Every structure is written in structure tokens, then in C-alpha cells.
mmCIF file of C-alpha atoms in Angstrom:
data_model
loop_
_atom_site.group_PDB
_atom_site.id
_atom_site.type_symbol
_atom_site.label_atom_id
_atom_site.label_comp_id
_atom_site.label_asym_id
_atom_site.label_seq_id
_atom_site.Cartn_x
_atom_site.Cartn_y
_atom_site.Cartn_z
ATOM 1 C CA UNK A 1 -146.272 -90.965 9.875
ATOM 2 C CA UNK A 2 -147.344 -88.708 12.757
ATOM 3 C CA UNK A 3 -150.970 -89.713 13.677
ATOM 4 C CA UNK A 4 -153.462 -87.030 12.964
ATOM 5 C CA UNK A 5 -155.751 -88.906 15.308
ATOM 6 C CA UNK A 6 -154.229 -90.184 18.457
ATOM 7 C CA UNK A 7 -155.129 -93.906 18.667
ATOM 8 C CA UNK A 8 -153.609 -94.529 22.082
ATOM 9 C CA UNK A 9 -155.910 -95.830 24.898
ATOM 10 C CA UNK A 10 -157.324 -92.923 26.800
ATOM 11 C CA UNK A 11 -156.780 -90.465 24.097
ATOM 12 C CA UNK A 12 -159.582 -87.974 23.194
ATOM 13 C CA UNK A 13 -161.866 -89.367 20.530
ATOM 14 C CA UNK A 14 -162.443 -86.961 17.491
ATOM 15 C CA UNK A 15 -165.955 -85.793 16.868
ATOM 16 C CA UNK A 16 -167.901 -87.350 14.158
ATOM 17 C CA UNK A 17 -167.805 -84.043 12.319
ATOM 18 C CA UNK A 18 -164.134 -84.043 12.527
ATOM 19 C CA UNK A 19 -164.051 -87.435 10.957
ATOM 20 C CA UNK A 20 -166.308 -86.430 8.248
ATOM 21 C CA UNK A 21 -164.319 -83.466 7.384
ATOM 22 C CA UNK A 22 -161.160 -85.665 7.293
ATOM 23 C CA UNK A 23 -162.794 -88.034 4.739
ATOM 24 C CA UNK A 24 -163.878 -84.865 2.719
ATOM 25 C CA UNK A 25 -160.209 -83.730 2.561
ATOM 26 C CA UNK A 26 -159.051 -87.260 1.599
ATOM 27 C CA UNK A 27 -161.559 -87.629 -1.277
ATOM 28 C CA UNK A 28 -159.353 -86.016 -3.851
ATOM 29 C CA UNK A 29 -156.420 -88.244 -2.817
ATOM 30 C CA UNK A 30 -158.602 -91.333 -3.096
ATOM 31 C CA UNK A 31 -160.058 -90.445 -6.405
ATOM 32 C CA UNK A 32 -156.590 -89.435 -7.677
ATOM 33 C CA UNK A 33 -155.104 -92.787 -6.731
ATOM 34 C CA UNK A 34 -157.904 -95.069 -7.811
ATOM 35 C CA UNK A 35 -156.587 -95.821 -11.372
ATOM 36 C CA UNK A 36 -153.172 -96.671 -9.978
ATOM 37 C CA UNK A 37 -154.745 -98.965 -7.393
ATOM 38 C CA UNK A 38 -156.529 -100.810 -9.925
ATOM 39 C CA UNK A 39 -153.256 -101.124 -12.126
ATOM 40 C CA UNK A 40 -151.182 -102.387 -9.123
ATOM 41 C CA UNK A 41 -153.980 -104.519 -7.644
ATOM 42 C CA UNK A 42 -153.868 -102.904 -4.181
ATOM 43 C CA UNK A 43 -154.398 -99.535 -2.464
ATOM 44 C CA UNK A 44 -151.779 -96.872 -2.906
ATOM 45 C CA UNK A 45 -149.411 -96.594 -0.015
ATOM 46 C CA UNK A 46 -150.296 -92.837 0.479
ATOM 47 C CA UNK A 47 -153.990 -93.748 0.764
ATOM 48 C CA UNK A 48 -153.440 -96.461 3.308
ATOM 49 C CA UNK A 49 -151.094 -94.239 5.315
ATOM 50 C CA UNK A 50 -153.754 -91.365 5.319
ATOM 51 C CA UNK A 51 -156.457 -93.662 6.362
ATOM 52 C CA UNK A 52 -154.282 -94.875 9.333
ATOM 53 C CA UNK A 53 -153.239 -91.392 10.298
ATOM 54 C CA UNK A 54 -157.018 -90.252 10.443
ATOM 55 C CA UNK A 55 -158.249 -93.156 12.251
ATOM 56 C CA UNK A 56 -160.412 -94.459 9.439
ATOM 57 C CA UNK A 57 -159.260 -98.078 9.948
ATOM 58 C CA UNK A 58 -160.140 -97.956 13.702
ATOM 59 C CA UNK A 59 -163.724 -96.473 13.518
ATOM 60 C CA UNK A 60 -165.179 -99.527 15.422
ATOM 61 C CA UNK A 61 -162.068 -100.682 17.231
ATOM 62 C CA UNK A 62 -162.954 -100.573 21.052
ATOM 63 C CA UNK A 63 -161.923 -97.497 22.974
ATOM 64 C CA UNK A 64 -160.145 -99.521 25.591
ATOM 65 C CA UNK A 65 -157.497 -100.288 22.842
ATOM 66 C CA UNK A 66 -157.357 -96.687 21.437
ATOM 67 C CA UNK A 67 -160.033 -97.145 18.859
ATOM 68 C CA UNK A 68 -162.759 -94.722 17.991
ATOM 69 C CA UNK A 69 -165.806 -97.185 18.840
ATOM 70 C CA UNK A 70 -168.155 -94.967 16.885
ATOM 71 C CA UNK A 71 -171.839 -95.887 16.594
ATOM 72 C CA UNK A 72 -172.508 -98.263 13.887
ATOM 73 C CA UNK A 73 -174.623 -95.580 12.018
ATOM 74 C CA UNK A 74 -171.949 -92.921 12.073
ATOM 75 C CA UNK A 75 -169.211 -95.434 11.170
ATOM 76 C CA UNK A 76 -171.394 -96.491 8.256
ATOM 77 C CA UNK A 77 -171.808 -92.990 6.986
ATOM 78 C CA UNK A 78 -167.918 -92.795 6.730
ATOM 79 C CA UNK A 79 -167.871 -96.027 4.882
ATOM 80 C CA UNK A 80 -170.477 -94.671 2.564
ATOM 81 C CA UNK A 81 -168.525 -91.546 1.866
ATOM 82 C CA UNK A 82 -165.250 -93.278 1.066
ATOM 83 C CA UNK A 83 -166.985 -95.925 -1.225
ATOM 84 C CA UNK A 84 -168.602 -93.056 -3.142
ATOM 85 C CA UNK A 85 -165.172 -91.789 -3.843
ATOM 86 C CA UNK A 86 -163.848 -95.263 -4.835
ATOM 87 C CA UNK A 87 -165.278 -98.689 -4.226
ATOM 88 C CA UNK A 88 -161.924 -100.360 -3.686
ATOM 89 C CA UNK A 89 -160.820 -97.904 -1.066
ATOM 90 C CA UNK A 90 -164.132 -98.149 0.732
ATOM 91 C CA UNK A 91 -163.946 -101.886 0.662
ATOM 92 C CA UNK A 92 -160.486 -101.952 2.337
ATOM 93 C CA UNK A 93 -161.661 -99.404 4.950
ATOM 94 C CA UNK A 94 -164.785 -101.511 5.771
ATOM 95 C CA UNK A 95 -162.778 -104.754 5.753
ATOM 96 C CA UNK A 96 -160.244 -103.251 8.267
ATOM 97 C CA UNK A 97 -163.071 -101.752 10.262
ATOM 98 C CA UNK A 98 -164.665 -105.291 10.623
ATOM 99 C CA UNK A 99 -161.418 -107.036 11.446
ATOM 100 C CA UNK A 100 -160.170 -104.300 13.845
ATOM 101 C CA UNK A 101 -163.462 -104.219 15.664
ATOM 102 C CA UNK A 102 -163.666 -108.042 15.999
ATOM 103 C CA UNK A 103 -160.038 -108.615 17.042
ATOM 104 C CA UNK A 104 -160.275 -105.733 19.495
ATOM 105 C CA UNK A 105 -163.594 -106.865 20.997
ATOM 106 C CA UNK A 106 -163.190 -110.652 21.073
ATOM 107 C CA UNK A 107 -159.521 -111.441 21.661
ATOM 108 C CA UNK A 108 -158.605 -112.453 25.137
ATOM 109 C CA UNK A 109 -156.648 -109.789 27.010
ATOM 110 C CA UNK A 110 -153.157 -111.220 26.386
ATOM 111 C CA UNK A 111 -153.845 -111.807 22.747
ATOM 112 C CA UNK A 112 -155.215 -108.072 22.417
ATOM 113 C CA UNK A 113 -152.062 -106.784 24.058
ATOM 114 C CA UNK A 114 -149.970 -108.701 21.512
ATOM 115 C CA UNK A 115 -151.989 -107.442 18.474
ATOM 116 C CA UNK A 116 -152.529 -103.969 19.793
ATOM 117 C CA UNK A 117 -149.359 -103.176 21.788
ATOM 118 C CA UNK A 118 -149.238 -99.418 21.518
ATOM 119 C CA UNK A 119 -152.800 -98.676 20.521
ATOM 120 C CA UNK A 120 -155.268 -99.114 17.589
ATOM 121 C CA UNK A 121 -153.126 -97.923 14.797
ATOM 122 C CA UNK A 122 -152.741 -101.641 13.606
ATOM 123 C CA UNK A 123 -153.923 -103.142 10.362
ATOM 124 C CA UNK A 124 -155.583 -106.514 10.403
ATOM 125 C CA UNK A 125 -156.732 -108.378 7.298
ATOM 126 C CA UNK A 126 -157.211 -111.885 5.982
ATOM 127 C CA UNK A 127 -159.925 -114.376 5.263
ATOM 128 C CA UNK A 128 -162.216 -115.289 8.090
ATOM 129 C CA UNK A 129 -164.250 -117.795 6.233
ATOM 130 C CA UNK A 130 -162.680 -121.035 7.094
ATOM 131 C CA UNK A 131 -160.413 -122.337 4.339
ATOM 132 C CA UNK A 132 -157.556 -123.495 6.764
ATOM 133 C CA UNK A 133 -157.090 -126.132 9.456
ATOM 134 C CA UNK A 134 -156.110 -125.741 13.093
ATOM 135 C CA UNK A 135 -154.502 -128.661 14.895
ATOM 136 C CA UNK A 136 -154.484 -128.172 18.765
ATOM 137 C CA UNK A 137 -151.001 -128.223 20.287
ATOM 138 C CA UNK A 138 -149.719 -127.255 23.700
ATOM 139 C CA UNK A 139 -150.595 -123.555 24.181
ATOM 140 C CA UNK A 140 -152.463 -123.085 20.883
ATOM 141 C CA UNK A 141 -152.813 -124.402 17.429
ATOM 142 C CA UNK A 142 -150.722 -125.355 14.355
ATOM 143 C CA UNK A 143 -152.588 -123.860 11.374
ATOM 144 C CA UNK A 144 -152.134 -124.579 7.791
ATOM 145 C CA UNK A 145 -154.203 -124.034 4.669
ATOM 146 C CA UNK A 146 -154.723 -121.785 1.643
ATOM 147 C CA UNK A 147 -156.934 -118.808 1.846
ATOM 148 C CA UNK A 148 -158.357 -116.340 -0.713
ATOM 149 C CA UNK A 149 -159.991 -112.889 -0.938
ATOM 150 C CA UNK A 150 -157.807 -111.311 1.684
ATOM 151 C CA UNK A 151 -158.731 -107.809 0.935
ATOM 152 C CA UNK A 152 -156.265 -105.256 2.005
ATOM 153 C CA UNK A 153 -153.656 -107.750 3.002
ATOM 154 C CA UNK A 154 -150.902 -105.833 1.108
ATOM 155 C CA UNK A 155 -150.828 -103.261 3.898
ATOM 156 C CA UNK A 156 -151.605 -105.617 6.711
ATOM 157 C CA UNK A 157 -149.575 -106.106 9.895
ATOM 158 C CA UNK A 158 -151.541 -108.897 11.342
ATOM 159 C CA UNK A 159 -153.433 -111.729 9.467
ATOM 160 C CA UNK A 160 -156.738 -113.361 10.640
ATOM 161 C CA UNK A 161 -157.510 -116.675 9.167
ATOM 162 C CA UNK A 162 -160.588 -118.885 9.568
ATOM 163 C CA UNK A 163 -159.720 -122.402 10.472
ATOM 164 C CA UNK A 164 -161.536 -125.622 11.143
ATOM 165 C CA UNK A 165 -160.317 -127.199 14.324
ATOM 166 C CA UNK A 166 -159.211 -130.702 13.781
ATOM 167 C CA UNK A 167 -159.476 -133.806 15.922
ATOM 168 C CA UNK A 168 -156.786 -136.076 14.451
ATOM 169 C CA UNK A 169 -157.721 -136.412 10.841
ATOM 170 C CA UNK A 170 -161.282 -135.313 11.275
ATOM 171 C CA UNK A 171 -162.943 -131.941 11.892
ATOM 172 C CA UNK A 172 -163.955 -131.396 15.523
ATOM 173 C CA UNK A 173 -167.709 -130.858 15.905
ATOM 174 C CA UNK A 174 -170.114 -129.805 18.569
ATOM 175 C CA UNK A 175 -173.007 -131.762 19.986
ATOM 176 C CA UNK A 176 -175.123 -130.565 17.078
ATOM 177 C CA UNK A 177 -172.707 -131.764 14.591
ATOM 178 C CA UNK A 178 -171.418 -128.364 13.567
ATOM 179 C CA UNK A 179 -167.715 -128.075 12.920
ATOM 180 C CA UNK A 180 -165.694 -125.940 15.350
ATOM 181 C CA UNK A 181 -164.104 -123.022 13.778
ATOM 182 C CA UNK A 182 -161.643 -120.405 15.081
ATOM 183 C CA UNK A 183 -160.287 -117.182 13.839
ATOM 184 C CA UNK A 184 -156.483 -117.241 14.357
ATOM 185 C CA UNK A 185 -154.393 -114.132 14.390
ATOM 186 C CA UNK A 186 -150.790 -114.199 13.266
ATOM 187 C CA UNK A 187 -148.085 -111.793 12.021
ATOM 188 C CA UNK A 188 -147.803 -110.694 8.391
ATOM 189 C CA UNK A 189 -144.311 -112.395 7.993
ATOM 190 C CA UNK A 190 -145.878 -115.805 8.711
ATOM 191 C CA UNK A 191 -147.733 -115.901 5.267
ATOM 192 C CA UNK A 192 -146.907 -115.808 1.705
ATOM 193 C CA UNK A 193 -149.089 -114.178 -0.928
ATOM 194 C CA UNK A 194 -149.939 -116.231 -3.923
ATOM 195 C CA UNK A 195 -150.992 -113.444 -6.111
ATOM 196 C CA UNK A 196 -153.758 -113.986 -8.746
ATOM 197 C CA UNK A 197 -155.861 -110.752 -8.089
ATOM 198 C CA UNK A 198 -156.684 -110.414 -11.735
ATOM 199 C CA UNK A 199 -160.374 -109.690 -11.571
ATOM 200 C CA UNK A 200 -163.514 -107.960 -12.994
ATOM 201 C CA UNK A 201 -164.016 -105.293 -10.291
ATOM 202 C CA UNK A 202 -162.596 -104.293 -6.845
ATOM 203 C CA UNK A 203 -159.228 -104.516 -8.464
ATOM 204 C CA UNK A 204 -157.801 -101.975 -6.112
ATOM 205 C CA UNK A 205 -158.473 -104.090 -2.951
ATOM 206 C CA UNK A 206 -155.492 -106.424 -3.186
ATOM 207 C CA UNK A 207 -157.598 -109.350 -2.264
ATOM 208 C CA UNK A 208 -154.815 -111.814 -2.952
ATOM 209 C CA UNK A 209 -154.723 -115.502 -1.961
ATOM 210 C CA UNK A 210 -152.271 -116.612 0.568
ATOM 211 C CA UNK A 211 -150.847 -119.522 2.454
ATOM 212 C CA UNK A 212 -148.720 -119.836 5.641
ATOM 213 C CA UNK A 213 -144.972 -119.799 5.126
ATOM 214 C CA UNK A 214 -143.205 -123.115 5.674
ATOM 215 C CA UNK A 215 -146.400 -125.059 5.579
ATOM 216 C CA UNK A 216 -147.507 -124.511 9.239
ATOM 217 C CA UNK A 217 -147.383 -121.749 11.844
ATOM 218 C CA UNK A 218 -147.997 -121.862 15.530
ATOM 219 C CA UNK A 219 -150.709 -119.517 16.876
ATOM 220 C CA UNK A 220 -151.178 -119.097 20.656
ATOM 221 C CA UNK A 221 -154.696 -119.732 21.807
ATOM 222 C CA UNK A 222 -154.963 -116.214 23.211
ATOM 223 C CA UNK A 223 -154.710 -114.913 19.562
ATOM 224 C CA UNK A 224 -157.788 -116.777 18.646
ATOM 225 C CA UNK A 225 -161.489 -116.689 19.127
ATOM 226 C CA UNK A 226 -164.583 -118.570 17.945
ATOM 227 C CA UNK A 227 -165.924 -117.779 14.446
ATOM 228 C CA UNK A 228 -169.486 -117.908 15.885
ATOM 229 C CA UNK A 229 -170.537 -117.053 19.319
ATOM 230 C CA UNK A 230 -167.308 -115.181 20.407
ATOM 231 C CA UNK A 231 -167.665 -113.581 23.900
ATOM 232 C CA UNK A 232 -167.220 -109.795 24.165
ATOM 233 C CA UNK A 233 -164.057 -109.013 26.114
ATOM 234 C CA UNK A 234 -164.187 -105.297 25.697
ATOM 235 C CA UNK A 235 -166.538 -102.608 24.227
ATOM 236 C CA UNK A 236 -170.175 -102.030 24.730
ATOM 237 C CA UNK A 237 -173.425 -103.948 23.988
ATOM 238 C CA UNK A 238 -173.115 -103.453 20.164
ATOM 239 C CA UNK A 239 -170.495 -105.996 19.830
ATOM 240 C CA UNK A 240 -172.941 -108.677 21.064
ATOM 241 C CA UNK A 241 -173.860 -108.986 17.234
ATOM 242 C CA UNK A 242 -170.552 -110.547 16.686
ATOM 243 C CA UNK A 243 -169.172 -111.106 13.183
ATOM 244 C CA UNK A 244 -172.859 -111.227 11.965
ATOM 245 C CA UNK A 245 -173.274 -107.549 12.818
ATOM 246 C CA UNK A 246 -169.905 -106.284 11.818
ATOM 247 C CA UNK A 247 -169.839 -107.909 8.422
ATOM 248 C CA UNK A 248 -173.404 -106.687 7.650
ATOM 249 C CA UNK A 249 -172.536 -103.182 8.681
ATOM 250 C CA UNK A 250 -169.520 -103.167 6.385
ATOM 251 C CA UNK A 251 -171.000 -104.521 3.278
ATOM 252 C CA UNK A 252 -174.217 -102.322 3.739
ATOM 253 C CA UNK A 253 -172.198 -99.132 3.943
ATOM 254 C CA UNK A 254 -170.004 -100.109 0.993
ATOM 255 C CA UNK A 255 -173.010 -100.776 -1.236
ATOM 256 C CA UNK A 256 -174.732 -97.563 -0.327
ATOM 257 C CA UNK A 257 -171.629 -95.531 -1.520
ATOM 258 C CA UNK A 258 -171.073 -97.261 -4.758
ATOM 259 C CA UNK A 259 -174.678 -97.160 -5.686
ATOM 260 C CA UNK A 260 -175.012 -93.452 -5.050
ATOM 261 C CA UNK A 261 -171.872 -92.811 -7.055
ATOM 262 C CA UNK A 262 -173.223 -94.732 -9.991
ATOM 263 C CA UNK A 263 -176.480 -92.676 -9.983
ATOM 264 C CA UNK A 264 -174.318 -89.447 -9.585
ATOM 265 C CA UNK A 265 -172.254 -90.339 -12.647
ATOM 266 C CA UNK A 266 -175.369 -91.283 -14.651
ATOM 267 C CA UNK A 267 -176.725 -87.817 -14.085
ATOM 268 C CA UNK A 268 -173.549 -86.249 -15.556
ATOM 269 C CA UNK A 269 -173.408 -88.553 -18.520
ATOM 270 C CA UNK A 270 -177.127 -87.875 -19.301
ATOM 271 C CA UNK A 271 -176.287 -84.194 -19.617
ATOM 272 C CA UNK A 272 -173.226 -84.885 -21.808
ATOM 273 C CA UNK A 273 -174.388 -87.648 -24.114
ATOM 274 C CA UNK A 274 -176.466 -86.986 -27.184
ATOM 275 C CA UNK A 275 -177.084 -89.093 -30.301
ATOM 276 C CA UNK A 276 -179.282 -89.336 -33.314
ATOM 277 C CA UNK A 277 -182.368 -89.655 -30.835
ATOM 278 C CA UNK A 278 -181.254 -86.475 -29.033
ATOM 279 C CA UNK A 279 -179.915 -85.681 -25.592
ATOM 280 C CA UNK A 280 -180.243 -88.490 -23.163
ATOM 281 C CA UNK A 281 -181.551 -86.374 -20.272
ATOM 282 C CA UNK A 282 -184.506 -85.164 -22.430
ATOM 283 C CA UNK A 283 -185.922 -88.591 -23.313
ATOM 284 C CA UNK A 284 -189.037 -89.320 -21.451
ATOM 285 C CA UNK A 285 -188.294 -93.160 -21.199
ATOM 286 C CA UNK A 286 -184.923 -92.358 -19.593
ATOM 287 C CA UNK A 287 -186.459 -89.861 -17.123
ATOM 288 C CA UNK A 288 -189.014 -92.501 -15.938
ATOM 289 C CA UNK A 289 -186.240 -95.130 -15.569
ATOM 290 C CA UNK A 290 -183.962 -92.755 -13.765
ATOM 291 C CA UNK A 291 -186.624 -91.822 -11.350
ATOM 292 C CA UNK A 292 -187.552 -95.464 -10.828
ATOM 293 C CA UNK A 293 -183.807 -96.208 -10.063
ATOM 294 C CA UNK A 294 -183.680 -93.154 -7.636
ATOM 295 C CA UNK A 295 -186.665 -94.408 -5.855
ATOM 296 C CA UNK A 296 -185.351 -97.923 -5.330
ATOM 297 C CA UNK A 297 -182.013 -96.594 -4.187
ATOM 298 C CA UNK A 298 -183.397 -94.095 -1.756
ATOM 299 C CA UNK A 299 -185.977 -96.696 -0.319
ATOM 300 C CA UNK A 300 -183.166 -99.213 0.197
ATOM 301 C CA UNK A 301 -181.031 -96.694 1.853
ATOM 302 C CA UNK A 302 -183.802 -95.680 4.072
ATOM 303 C CA UNK A 303 -184.555 -99.316 4.994
ATOM 304 C CA UNK A 304 -180.875 -99.876 5.925
ATOM 305 C CA UNK A 305 -180.473 -96.927 8.264
ATOM 306 C CA UNK A 306 -183.914 -97.444 9.673
ATOM 307 C CA UNK A 307 -182.857 -101.027 10.609
ATOM 308 C CA UNK A 308 -179.586 -99.991 12.242
ATOM 309 C CA UNK A 309 -181.160 -97.014 13.949
ATOM 310 C CA UNK A 310 -183.584 -99.481 15.495
ATOM 311 C CA UNK A 311 -180.899 -101.886 16.679
ATOM 312 C CA UNK A 312 -178.869 -98.997 18.020
ATOM 313 C CA UNK A 313 -181.748 -97.914 20.283
ATOM 314 C CA UNK A 314 -181.878 -101.512 21.646
ATOM 315 C CA UNK A 315 -178.068 -101.435 22.349
ATOM 316 C CA UNK A 316 -178.374 -98.120 23.981
ATOM 317 C CA UNK A 317 -180.697 -99.649 26.564
ATOM 318 C CA UNK A 318 -177.999 -102.221 27.132
ATOM 319 C CA UNK A 319 -180.144 -104.891 25.671
ATOM 320 C CA UNK A 320 -179.368 -107.570 23.294
ATOM 321 C CA UNK A 321 -180.591 -107.295 19.695
ATOM 322 C CA UNK A 322 -183.594 -109.622 18.697
ATOM 323 C CA UNK A 323 -183.434 -112.469 16.098
ATOM 324 C CA UNK A 324 -185.713 -110.177 14.042
ATOM 325 C CA UNK A 325 -183.547 -107.105 14.180
ATOM 326 C CA UNK A 326 -180.714 -109.045 12.849
ATOM 327 C CA UNK A 327 -182.897 -110.526 10.105
ATOM 328 C CA UNK A 328 -183.811 -106.971 9.068
ATOM 329 C CA UNK A 329 -180.157 -105.705 8.860
ATOM 330 C CA UNK A 330 -179.194 -108.773 6.969
ATOM 331 C CA UNK A 331 -182.170 -108.350 4.547
ATOM 332 C CA UNK A 332 -181.346 -104.606 4.085
ATOM 333 C CA UNK A 333 -177.825 -105.626 3.121
ATOM 334 C CA UNK A 334 -179.003 -108.053 0.540
ATOM 335 C CA UNK A 335 -181.601 -105.575 -0.786
ATOM 336 C CA UNK A 336 -179.175 -102.677 -1.265
ATOM 337 C CA UNK A 337 -176.982 -105.003 -3.256
ATOM 338 C CA UNK A 338 -179.926 -106.169 -5.312
ATOM 339 C CA UNK A 339 -180.769 -102.606 -6.067
ATOM 340 C CA UNK A 340 -177.236 -101.311 -7.077
ATOM 341 C CA UNK A 341 -176.916 -104.374 -9.245
ATOM 342 C CA UNK A 342 -180.169 -103.340 -11.079
ATOM 343 C CA UNK A 343 -179.283 -99.691 -11.279
ATOM 344 C CA UNK A 344 -175.804 -100.006 -12.434
ATOM 345 C CA UNK A 345 -176.993 -102.449 -15.077
ATOM 346 C CA UNK A 346 -179.553 -99.866 -15.994
ATOM 347 C CA UNK A 347 -176.807 -97.080 -16.202
ATOM 348 C CA UNK A 348 -174.460 -99.297 -18.269
ATOM 349 C CA UNK A 349 -177.277 -99.866 -20.787
ATOM 350 C CA UNK A 350 -178.687 -96.419 -20.887
ATOM 351 C CA UNK A 351 -175.534 -94.727 -21.688
ATOM 352 C CA UNK A 352 -174.881 -96.688 -24.912
ATOM 353 C CA UNK A 353 -171.330 -97.421 -24.745
ATOM 354 C CA UNK A 354 -170.106 -94.795 -22.163
ATOM 355 C CA UNK A 355 -169.150 -97.552 -19.577
ATOM 356 C CA UNK A 356 -167.569 -99.896 -22.173
ATOM 357 C CA UNK A 357 -164.612 -97.445 -21.824
ATOM 358 C CA UNK A 358 -162.534 -96.684 -18.777
ATOM 359 C CA UNK A 359 -164.195 -94.242 -16.358
ATOM 360 C CA UNK A 360 -165.877 -93.945 -12.992
ATOM 361 C CA UNK A 361 -169.258 -95.501 -14.237
ATOM 362 C CA UNK A 362 -167.516 -98.534 -15.561
ATOM 363 C CA UNK A 363 -165.644 -98.909 -12.312
ATOM 364 C CA UNK A 364 -168.917 -98.618 -10.383
ATOM 365 C CA UNK A 365 -170.538 -101.214 -12.609
ATOM 366 C CA UNK A 366 -167.456 -103.653 -12.235
ATOM 367 C CA UNK A 367 -167.217 -103.077 -8.504
ATOM 368 C CA UNK A 368 -170.861 -103.645 -7.944
ATOM 369 C CA UNK A 369 -170.976 -106.915 -9.843
ATOM 370 C CA UNK A 370 -167.912 -108.102 -7.917
ATOM 371 C CA UNK A 371 -169.308 -107.085 -4.476
ATOM 372 C CA UNK A 372 -172.501 -109.085 -5.176
ATOM 373 C CA UNK A 373 -170.408 -112.292 -5.403
ATOM 374 C CA UNK A 374 -169.500 -112.152 -1.771
ATOM 375 C CA UNK A 375 -170.702 -115.315 0.345
ATOM 376 C CA UNK A 376 -172.523 -112.910 2.596
ATOM 377 C CA UNK A 377 -175.033 -112.292 -0.229
ATOM 378 C CA UNK A 378 -175.935 -115.919 -0.537
ATOM 379 C CA UNK A 379 -179.507 -116.868 -1.158
ATOM 380 C CA UNK A 380 -179.339 -119.193 1.836
ATOM 381 C CA UNK A 381 -178.882 -116.278 4.247
ATOM 382 C CA UNK A 382 -181.814 -114.317 2.576
ATOM 383 C CA UNK A 383 -183.812 -117.569 2.990
ATOM 384 C CA UNK A 384 -183.004 -117.522 6.701
ATOM 385 C CA UNK A 385 -184.203 -113.857 6.948
ATOM 386 C CA UNK A 386 -187.503 -115.060 5.482
ATOM 387 C CA UNK A 387 -187.757 -117.945 8.033
ATOM 388 C CA UNK A 388 -187.223 -115.461 10.893
ATOM 389 C CA UNK A 389 -189.767 -112.884 9.602
ATOM 390 C CA UNK A 390 -192.372 -115.539 8.940
ATOM 391 C CA UNK A 391 -192.129 -116.622 12.435
ATOM 392 C CA UNK A 392 -191.005 -120.138 11.489
ATOM 393 C CA UNK A 393 -187.744 -120.061 13.328
ATOM 394 C CA UNK A 394 -187.793 -122.052 16.721
ATOM 395 C CA UNK A 395 -187.264 -120.519 20.111
ATOM 396 C CA UNK A 396 -183.688 -121.886 20.151
ATOM 397 C CA UNK A 397 -182.727 -120.278 16.755
ATOM 398 C CA UNK A 398 -179.516 -118.137 16.647
ATOM 399 C CA UNK A 399 -177.784 -116.321 13.888
ATOM 400 C CA UNK A 400 -174.223 -117.239 12.688
ATOM 401 C CA UNK A 401 -172.150 -115.661 10.042
ATOM 402 C CA UNK A 402 -173.330 -118.015 7.297
ATOM 403 C CA UNK A 403 -177.068 -118.334 8.232
ATOM 404 C CA UNK A 404 -179.208 -119.494 11.138
ATOM 405 C CA UNK A 405 -178.710 -122.344 13.649
ATOM 406 C CA UNK A 406 -182.121 -123.729 14.481
ATOM 407 C CA UNK A 407 -182.577 -127.016 16.263
#
């Protein structure tokens, strides 16, 4: 397909308004393909192709590789808009955004040229949480393992796989006893999908399990980078947040879109549904509960954008984000998920059977209660946020993907 957005290095970058308009044009396609995506357990080919053509998978990929390198807040609004149309489509867009940005920002030059030989129109998907093993060999690693939750992998060209680095039969550890973990990037034809994406929600994401074909595959060292503390190779100060910032950005934007769609669908159903107790929207108790749900959602959304605006101002001064700023964006991510879990449960109960049947509200309910299962919503990460905000973290504390390193 001819690119609508030119994703070659040095090409003009479309305006944010142009990208918003592109998403608006694609909403009918996304919504129309949502049921089929759920039935086949992955995104429709035409949706994936349209997202690529319009640059929506490259929103945070560095400009040096042909990506759009949008500000976090603008890219989050696009994720929110797509997730409002369909949670699975928004999830795949945000996953590709995270992986395209991280591979683009952190891979060494030779590895980046291999993954992005002709620009940023490349799809990278996989499972970054370590479930595999990397044995050092000459020039790189021999990796093997079994990975899960590889969202968007059906349309991926490159796979990124989290691996524990091995030292013989034992995991290699640093001087603090933490395991060494790398993210290895290898071509799609080096893996085999093992299926099994028969799930409650996010059915259209195609988050299949996979393994490497033939048991092991060689990955050059230049196609790998550290899971935590990766050095920024290209792009501006925003990439200093590493996978912590990128993953927090993606999941926050997704939750904002799905939560808003659930409330919008509830408004429609409240005007349509009536039973022996009268029209739903005329009941005082429902009006009170709906107002409360709106307040919680809008407050959570305001917190999220306030936190990201604050960190953006720091990056614009070419300064590193603080420990507390990261705590706030991670807190905001957890909070919006708590809120949408509560409000979709309220919507499910209040409509008295409407979401038992197939429909948008049911999908929002299922998607929400699947998204909240992600490891990045773990209580341990929320506890680390509390530790930082209480001033209980040491001067040597640092964020990592799964929490706080504090020695």
C-alpha cells in the first residue's frame, strides 16, 4: 500500500491536526471491523494496513528513522481516540507505538539499520517481560523460550522478546543480585505462534503465545538492548524515561479511550432502556451514580494529562524527569484503570442485562477487565509509587519496568 504518511528519514512530519483527522476518518473502518477482529482473534488486515499507511504505528518512533516522534501528550490523545472506537485496535496501536519507539530509540546503529532499513514503516511486536533465555555466543545470543501475550504479533515483521541472560546453567546477575535481562529483536519467520488467544476481552488483539522455531535462534548483539537502563541512541530527552515511560504512556491512553466509550454508551442506553420502574435516565439514583462516575473519570483523566504535561515541560528544558514525576505518571496509569474498572462495572449492573448481550458496552466491560490484568498494574508498582511520594526512597533509588530499585 502506498504510504499516506511518508515514513522515510527526513520526510516532512504531518501536523497533529492532520493525524487527528486521519484517525477520525478511520473510526468507521475500525468500528466496522471490531466484531470480525474478535471472531478471528486478531486485527483485520485492512485496519492494520490503514494504521501503517497513516503513520499511526510510528507515532513515537524517532524522526532519525522516519518516525513521527510526537510529543507524548499528542500521541496519547491519538491512542485515546482509537481506543474509544475499539479497545483492541487501540491496544495494538499503543503496543506498536511502545515497541517502535523503544527499538528505534535504544537499538545500536547497526541494529536499527537492520530493523528499519527503509524507514519507520515497520511493525514490531512480541513480549518484553522476560520469559526466554539468552545464552551469550560469538557476536550475540542464542535465545530460546516460550512467550505469551504478544499483542499484534499476527501483523508483525519483527519480534522483540525479553530474555534472561544466562551464565552457563544459571542466570547472570549484577552486583546487586538482579538478573540481567535483554530485549532481543528477531525476524517474524524465526518464531511459531502457539495459538490459544481464547479470552474474556481484548480478543481482537491477537495476543498469541509464541516460541522460537527450531528451539533456538541466533540474535546479533546489535539487535538487543537492556530491559532496564537502556542508553538512548537517537531521539530527544523524552526517551530517557525508557520502557517505564513508554509503557506507562501506552496503557494510560488506552484506558482513557475505553473508559470514555463505556460512559458514552451508557448515556445512549440510559435513554433507550425502560422497565417497570420507568426510563433509566429519569431515575434519581441512576443520575447520582452516573454523575459520580463522570466525576471520577474526568478527574482521573485530568490527573493523567497533568502528570504528562508536567514531565513534558521538564524534557523541553532538556532535563531528566525526577523520581517523583515518574511515580505520578505510574500512579495516574493505575488510577485510571481503577476508575474504568469501577465505572464499567457500574454500567454493566445499571443497564440490567444490556451488556449480557453482544454490543459495545459488553466489549468495553470485557476489554477493561482484561486490560486491568496486565502486570504493569500490579500492586507492587503502586506500592513503589507510595514509597517515592512518602519520601521513603533512598537517594540511590531508580525506577525499572517492574518497580523500584532501591539500595
